Coordinates of N, CA and C in Angstrom, one line a residue:
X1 N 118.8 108.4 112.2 CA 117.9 109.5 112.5 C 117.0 109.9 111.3
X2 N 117.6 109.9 109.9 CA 116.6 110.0 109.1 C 115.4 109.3 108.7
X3 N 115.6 108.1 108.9 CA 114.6 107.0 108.7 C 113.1 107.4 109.6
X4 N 113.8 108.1 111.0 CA 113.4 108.0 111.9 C 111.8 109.0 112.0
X5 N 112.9 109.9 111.2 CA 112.0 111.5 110.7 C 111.3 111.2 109.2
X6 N 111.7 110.5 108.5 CA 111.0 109.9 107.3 C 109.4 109.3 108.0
X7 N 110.0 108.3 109.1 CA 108.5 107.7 109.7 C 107.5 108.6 110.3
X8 N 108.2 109.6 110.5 CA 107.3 110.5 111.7 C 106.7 111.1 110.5
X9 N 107.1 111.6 109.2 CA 106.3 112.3 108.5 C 105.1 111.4 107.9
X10 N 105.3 110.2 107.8 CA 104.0 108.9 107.0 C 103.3 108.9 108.4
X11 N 103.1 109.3 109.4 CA 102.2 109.6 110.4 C 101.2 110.6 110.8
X12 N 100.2 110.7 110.7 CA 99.7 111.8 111.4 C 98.3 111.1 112.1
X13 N 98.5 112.5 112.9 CA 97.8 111.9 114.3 C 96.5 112.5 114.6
X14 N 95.3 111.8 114.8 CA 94.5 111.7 114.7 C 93.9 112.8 116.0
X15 N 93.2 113.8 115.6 CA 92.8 114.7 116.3 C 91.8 114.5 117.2
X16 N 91.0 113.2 117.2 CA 89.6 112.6 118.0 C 90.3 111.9 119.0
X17 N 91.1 111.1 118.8 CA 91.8 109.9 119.3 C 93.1 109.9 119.6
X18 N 93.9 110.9 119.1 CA 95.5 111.0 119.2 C 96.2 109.9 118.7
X19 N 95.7 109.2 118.1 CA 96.4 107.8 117.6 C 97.1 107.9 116.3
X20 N 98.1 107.7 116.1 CA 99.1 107.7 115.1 C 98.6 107.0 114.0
X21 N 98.2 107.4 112.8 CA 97.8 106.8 111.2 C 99.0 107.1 110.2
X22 N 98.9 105.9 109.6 CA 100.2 105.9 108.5 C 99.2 107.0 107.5
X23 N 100.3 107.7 107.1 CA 99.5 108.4 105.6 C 99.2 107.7 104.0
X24 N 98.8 106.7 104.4 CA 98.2 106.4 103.0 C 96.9 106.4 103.1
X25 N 96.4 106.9 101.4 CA 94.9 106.9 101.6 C 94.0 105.9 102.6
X26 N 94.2 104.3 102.0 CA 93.4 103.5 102.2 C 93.4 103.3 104.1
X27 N 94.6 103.8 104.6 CA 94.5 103.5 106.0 C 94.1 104.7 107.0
X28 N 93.9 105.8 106.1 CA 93.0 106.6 106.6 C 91.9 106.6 106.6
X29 N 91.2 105.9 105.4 CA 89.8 105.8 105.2 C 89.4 104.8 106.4
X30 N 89.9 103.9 106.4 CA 89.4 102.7 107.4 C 89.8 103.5 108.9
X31 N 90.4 104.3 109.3 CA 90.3 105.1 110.6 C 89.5 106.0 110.5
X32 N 88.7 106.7 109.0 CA 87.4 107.5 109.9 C 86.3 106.2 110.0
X33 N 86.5 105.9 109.9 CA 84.8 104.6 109.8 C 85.5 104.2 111.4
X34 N 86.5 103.4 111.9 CA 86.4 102.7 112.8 C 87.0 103.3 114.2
X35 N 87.6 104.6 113.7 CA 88.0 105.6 114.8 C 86.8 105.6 116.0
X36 N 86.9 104.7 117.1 CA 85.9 105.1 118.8 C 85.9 106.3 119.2
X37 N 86.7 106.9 119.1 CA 86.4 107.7 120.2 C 85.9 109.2 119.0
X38 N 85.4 108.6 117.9 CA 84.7 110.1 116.9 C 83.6 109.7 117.4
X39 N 82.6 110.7 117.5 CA 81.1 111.0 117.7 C 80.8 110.5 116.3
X40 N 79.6 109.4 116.7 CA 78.9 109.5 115.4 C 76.7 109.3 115.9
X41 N 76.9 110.8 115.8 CA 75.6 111.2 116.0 C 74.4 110.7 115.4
X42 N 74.8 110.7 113.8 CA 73.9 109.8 113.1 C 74.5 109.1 111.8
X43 N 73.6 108.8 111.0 CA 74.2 108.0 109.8 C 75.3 108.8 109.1
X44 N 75.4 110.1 109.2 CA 76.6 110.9 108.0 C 77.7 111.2 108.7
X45 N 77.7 110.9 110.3 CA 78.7 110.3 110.6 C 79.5 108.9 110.6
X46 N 79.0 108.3 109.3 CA 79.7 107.2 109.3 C 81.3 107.1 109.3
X47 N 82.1 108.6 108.8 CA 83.1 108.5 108.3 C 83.6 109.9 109.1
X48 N 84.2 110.1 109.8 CA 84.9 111.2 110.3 C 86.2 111.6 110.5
X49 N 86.2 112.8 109.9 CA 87.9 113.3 109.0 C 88.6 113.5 110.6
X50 N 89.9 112.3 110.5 CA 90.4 112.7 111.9 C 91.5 114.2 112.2
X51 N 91.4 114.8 110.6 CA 92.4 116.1 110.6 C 91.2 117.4 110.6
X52 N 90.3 117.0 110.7 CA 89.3 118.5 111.0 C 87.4 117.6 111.4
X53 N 87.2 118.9 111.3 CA 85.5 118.5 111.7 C 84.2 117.7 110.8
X54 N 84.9 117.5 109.6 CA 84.2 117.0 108.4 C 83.7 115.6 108.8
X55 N 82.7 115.6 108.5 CA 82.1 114.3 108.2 C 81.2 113.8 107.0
X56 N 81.0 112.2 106.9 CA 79.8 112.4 105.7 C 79.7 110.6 105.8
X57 N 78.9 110.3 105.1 CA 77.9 109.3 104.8 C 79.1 107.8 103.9
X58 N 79.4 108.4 103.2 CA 79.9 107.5 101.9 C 81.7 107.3 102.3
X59 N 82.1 106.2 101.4 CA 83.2 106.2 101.0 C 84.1 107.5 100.5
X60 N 83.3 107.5 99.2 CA 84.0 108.1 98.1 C 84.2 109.5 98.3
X61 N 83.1 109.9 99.0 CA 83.2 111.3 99.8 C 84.7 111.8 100.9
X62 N 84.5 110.6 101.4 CA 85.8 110.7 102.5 C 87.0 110.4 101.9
X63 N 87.1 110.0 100.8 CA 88.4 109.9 100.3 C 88.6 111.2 99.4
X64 N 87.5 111.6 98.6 CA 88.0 113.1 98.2 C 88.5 114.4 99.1
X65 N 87.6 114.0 100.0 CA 88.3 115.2 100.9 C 89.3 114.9 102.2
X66 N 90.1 113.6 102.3 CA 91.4 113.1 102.0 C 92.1 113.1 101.6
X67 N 92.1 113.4 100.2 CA 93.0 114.2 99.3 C 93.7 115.5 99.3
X68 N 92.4 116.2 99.9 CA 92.8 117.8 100.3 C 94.1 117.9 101.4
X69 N 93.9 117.0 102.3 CA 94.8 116.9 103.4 C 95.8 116.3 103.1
X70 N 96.1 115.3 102.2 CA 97.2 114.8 102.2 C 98.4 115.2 100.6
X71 N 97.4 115.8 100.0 CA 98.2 116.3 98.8 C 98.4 117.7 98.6
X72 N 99.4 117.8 98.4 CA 100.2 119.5 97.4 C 99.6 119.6 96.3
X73 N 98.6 118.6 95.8 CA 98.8 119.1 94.1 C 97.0 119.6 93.8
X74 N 97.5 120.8 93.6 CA 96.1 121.6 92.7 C 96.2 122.1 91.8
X75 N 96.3 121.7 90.7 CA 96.6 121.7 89.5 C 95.2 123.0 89.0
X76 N 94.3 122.8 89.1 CA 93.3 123.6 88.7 C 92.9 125.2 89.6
X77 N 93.7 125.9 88.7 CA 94.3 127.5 89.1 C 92.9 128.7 88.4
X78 N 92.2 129.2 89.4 CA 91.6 130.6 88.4 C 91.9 131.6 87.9
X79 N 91.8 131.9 86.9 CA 92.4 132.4 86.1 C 92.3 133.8 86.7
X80 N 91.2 134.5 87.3 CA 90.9 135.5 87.9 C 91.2 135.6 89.1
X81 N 91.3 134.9 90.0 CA 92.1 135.2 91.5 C 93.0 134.8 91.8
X82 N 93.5 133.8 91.3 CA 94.4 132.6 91.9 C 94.5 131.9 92.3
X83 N 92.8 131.4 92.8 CA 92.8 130.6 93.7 C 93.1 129.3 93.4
X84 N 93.5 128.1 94.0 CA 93.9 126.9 93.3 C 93.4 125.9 93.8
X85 N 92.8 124.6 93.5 CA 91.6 124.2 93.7 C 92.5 122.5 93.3
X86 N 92.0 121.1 93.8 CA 92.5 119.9 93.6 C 91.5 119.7 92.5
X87 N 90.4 119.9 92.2 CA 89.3 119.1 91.4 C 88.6 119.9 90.4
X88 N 88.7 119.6 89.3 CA 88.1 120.3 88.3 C 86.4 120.3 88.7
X89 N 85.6 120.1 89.5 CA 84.2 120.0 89.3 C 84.5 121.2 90.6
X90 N 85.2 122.0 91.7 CA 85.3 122.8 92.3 C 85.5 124.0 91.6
X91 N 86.7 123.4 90.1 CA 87.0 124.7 90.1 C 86.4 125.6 88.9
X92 N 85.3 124.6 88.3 CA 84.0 124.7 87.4 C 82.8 125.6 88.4
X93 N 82.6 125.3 89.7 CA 81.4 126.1 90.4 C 82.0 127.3 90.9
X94 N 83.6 126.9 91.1 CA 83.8 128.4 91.4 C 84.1 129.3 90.5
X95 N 84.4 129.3 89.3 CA 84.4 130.0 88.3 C 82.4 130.9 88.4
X96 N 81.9 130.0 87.8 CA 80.6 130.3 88.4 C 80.1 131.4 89.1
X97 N 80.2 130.7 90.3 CA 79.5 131.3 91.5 C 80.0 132.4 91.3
X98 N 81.6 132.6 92.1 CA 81.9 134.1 91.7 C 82.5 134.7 91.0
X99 N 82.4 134.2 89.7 CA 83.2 135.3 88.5 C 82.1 135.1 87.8
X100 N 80.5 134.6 88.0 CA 79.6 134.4 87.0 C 80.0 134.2 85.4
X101 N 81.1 133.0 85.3 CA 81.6 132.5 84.2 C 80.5 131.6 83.8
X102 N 80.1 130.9 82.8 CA 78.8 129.8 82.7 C 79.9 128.9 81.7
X103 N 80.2 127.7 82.2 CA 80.8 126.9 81.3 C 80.4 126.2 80.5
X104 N 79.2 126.5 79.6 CA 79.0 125.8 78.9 C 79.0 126.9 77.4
X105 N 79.0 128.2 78.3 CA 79.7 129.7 77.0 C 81.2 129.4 76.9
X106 N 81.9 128.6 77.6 CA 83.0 129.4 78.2 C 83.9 128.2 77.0
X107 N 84.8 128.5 76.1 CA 84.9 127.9 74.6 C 86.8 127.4 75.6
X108 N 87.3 127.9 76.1 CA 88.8 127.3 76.2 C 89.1 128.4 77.4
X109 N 90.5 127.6 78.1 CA 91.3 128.2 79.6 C 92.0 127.3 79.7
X110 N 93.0 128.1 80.3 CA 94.6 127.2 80.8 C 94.7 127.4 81.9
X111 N 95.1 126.0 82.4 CA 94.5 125.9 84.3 C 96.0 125.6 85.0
X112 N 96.5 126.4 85.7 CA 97.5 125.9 86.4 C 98.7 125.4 86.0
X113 N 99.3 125.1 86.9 CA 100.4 124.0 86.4 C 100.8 122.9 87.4
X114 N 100.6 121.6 87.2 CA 100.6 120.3 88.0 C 102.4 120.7 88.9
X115 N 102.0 119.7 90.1 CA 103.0 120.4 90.4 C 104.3 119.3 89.8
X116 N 104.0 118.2 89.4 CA 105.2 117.6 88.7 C 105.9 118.3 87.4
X117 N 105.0 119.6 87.2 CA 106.3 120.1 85.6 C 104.8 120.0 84.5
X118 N 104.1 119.6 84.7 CA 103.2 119.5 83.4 C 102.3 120.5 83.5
X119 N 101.7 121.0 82.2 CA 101.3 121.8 82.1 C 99.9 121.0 81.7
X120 N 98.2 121.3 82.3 CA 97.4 120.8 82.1 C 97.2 122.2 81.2
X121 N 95.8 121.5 80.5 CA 94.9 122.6 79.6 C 93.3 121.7 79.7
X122 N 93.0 123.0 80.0 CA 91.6 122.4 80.1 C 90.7 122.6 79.3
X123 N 90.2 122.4 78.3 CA 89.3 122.8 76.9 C 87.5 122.1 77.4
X124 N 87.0 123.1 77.2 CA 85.6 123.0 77.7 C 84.6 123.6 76.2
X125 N 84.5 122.4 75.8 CA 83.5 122.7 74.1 C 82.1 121.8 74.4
X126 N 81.2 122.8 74.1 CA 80.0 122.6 74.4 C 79.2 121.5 75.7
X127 N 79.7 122.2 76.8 CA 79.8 121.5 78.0 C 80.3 120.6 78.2
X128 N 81.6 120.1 77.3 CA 82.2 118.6 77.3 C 83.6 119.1 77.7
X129 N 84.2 118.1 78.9 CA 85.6 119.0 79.1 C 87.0 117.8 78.8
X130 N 87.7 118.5 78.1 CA 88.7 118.0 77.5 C 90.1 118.0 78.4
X131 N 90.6 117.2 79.2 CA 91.9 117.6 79.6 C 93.3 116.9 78.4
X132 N 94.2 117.7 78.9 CA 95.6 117.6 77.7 C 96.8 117.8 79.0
X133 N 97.8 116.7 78.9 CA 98.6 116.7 80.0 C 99.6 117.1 79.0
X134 N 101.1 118.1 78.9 CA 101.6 117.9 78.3 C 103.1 117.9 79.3
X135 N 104.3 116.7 79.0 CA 105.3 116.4 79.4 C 106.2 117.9 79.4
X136 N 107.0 118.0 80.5 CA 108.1 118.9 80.1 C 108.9 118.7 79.5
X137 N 109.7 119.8 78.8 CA 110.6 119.4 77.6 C 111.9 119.4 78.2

């Protein structure tokens, strides 16, 4: 029975089509491109997220925001709200936008904590951004 419930979790099921996808990246990516029964209205539906309404044009696109859905880890935490973010170039505009932080003033910040135990640090010197992974002890 465990094995059984092990397989049922490497599945998820495709909200256009109902069709069972193993959860690895690469065999998700090839089911938004060749998923029939997604609408593809025009060219930026070339790729359609079968866990929500997203769509877009590119590869690399569809695999980032495949990530959101298939991973726990947001390592990149604001310091000001909490909010927790998978990608340092998200959590760069949101700083931004709404804490009108400008990172290219903004001299050092400690971002989160990975969810494996490490502690990232993010060092941002003259708009060049430094990551530092450090092991737990």
């Amino acid at each position: 029975q465990n094995s059984q419930e092990e397989e049922e979790k490497e599945l998820i099921s495709c909200k256009v089509c109902a069709q069972e996808v193993k959860c690895e990246l690469k065999t998700l990516l090839r089911h938004t491109k060749t998923c029939e029964s997604a609408p593809r209205v025009d060219k930026t539906f070339a790729h359609v997220c079968l866990m929500c309404s997203y769509h877009c044009q590119q590869n690399e696109c569809m695999k980032r925001h495949l990530v959101k859905h298939i991973s726990d880890d947001k390592p990149f935490e604001c310091e000001y709200c909490n909010l927790k973010m998978t990608r340092i170039d998200n959590w760069r505009r949101h700083l931004e936008y709404k804490h009108g932080v400008k990172m290219s003033a903004r001299k050092k910040s400690k971002v989160g904590k990975v969810t494996y135990g490490k502690v990232r640090t993010v060092t941002i010197v003259q708009g060049k951004t430094f990551v530092k992974i450090k092991k737990p002890e």
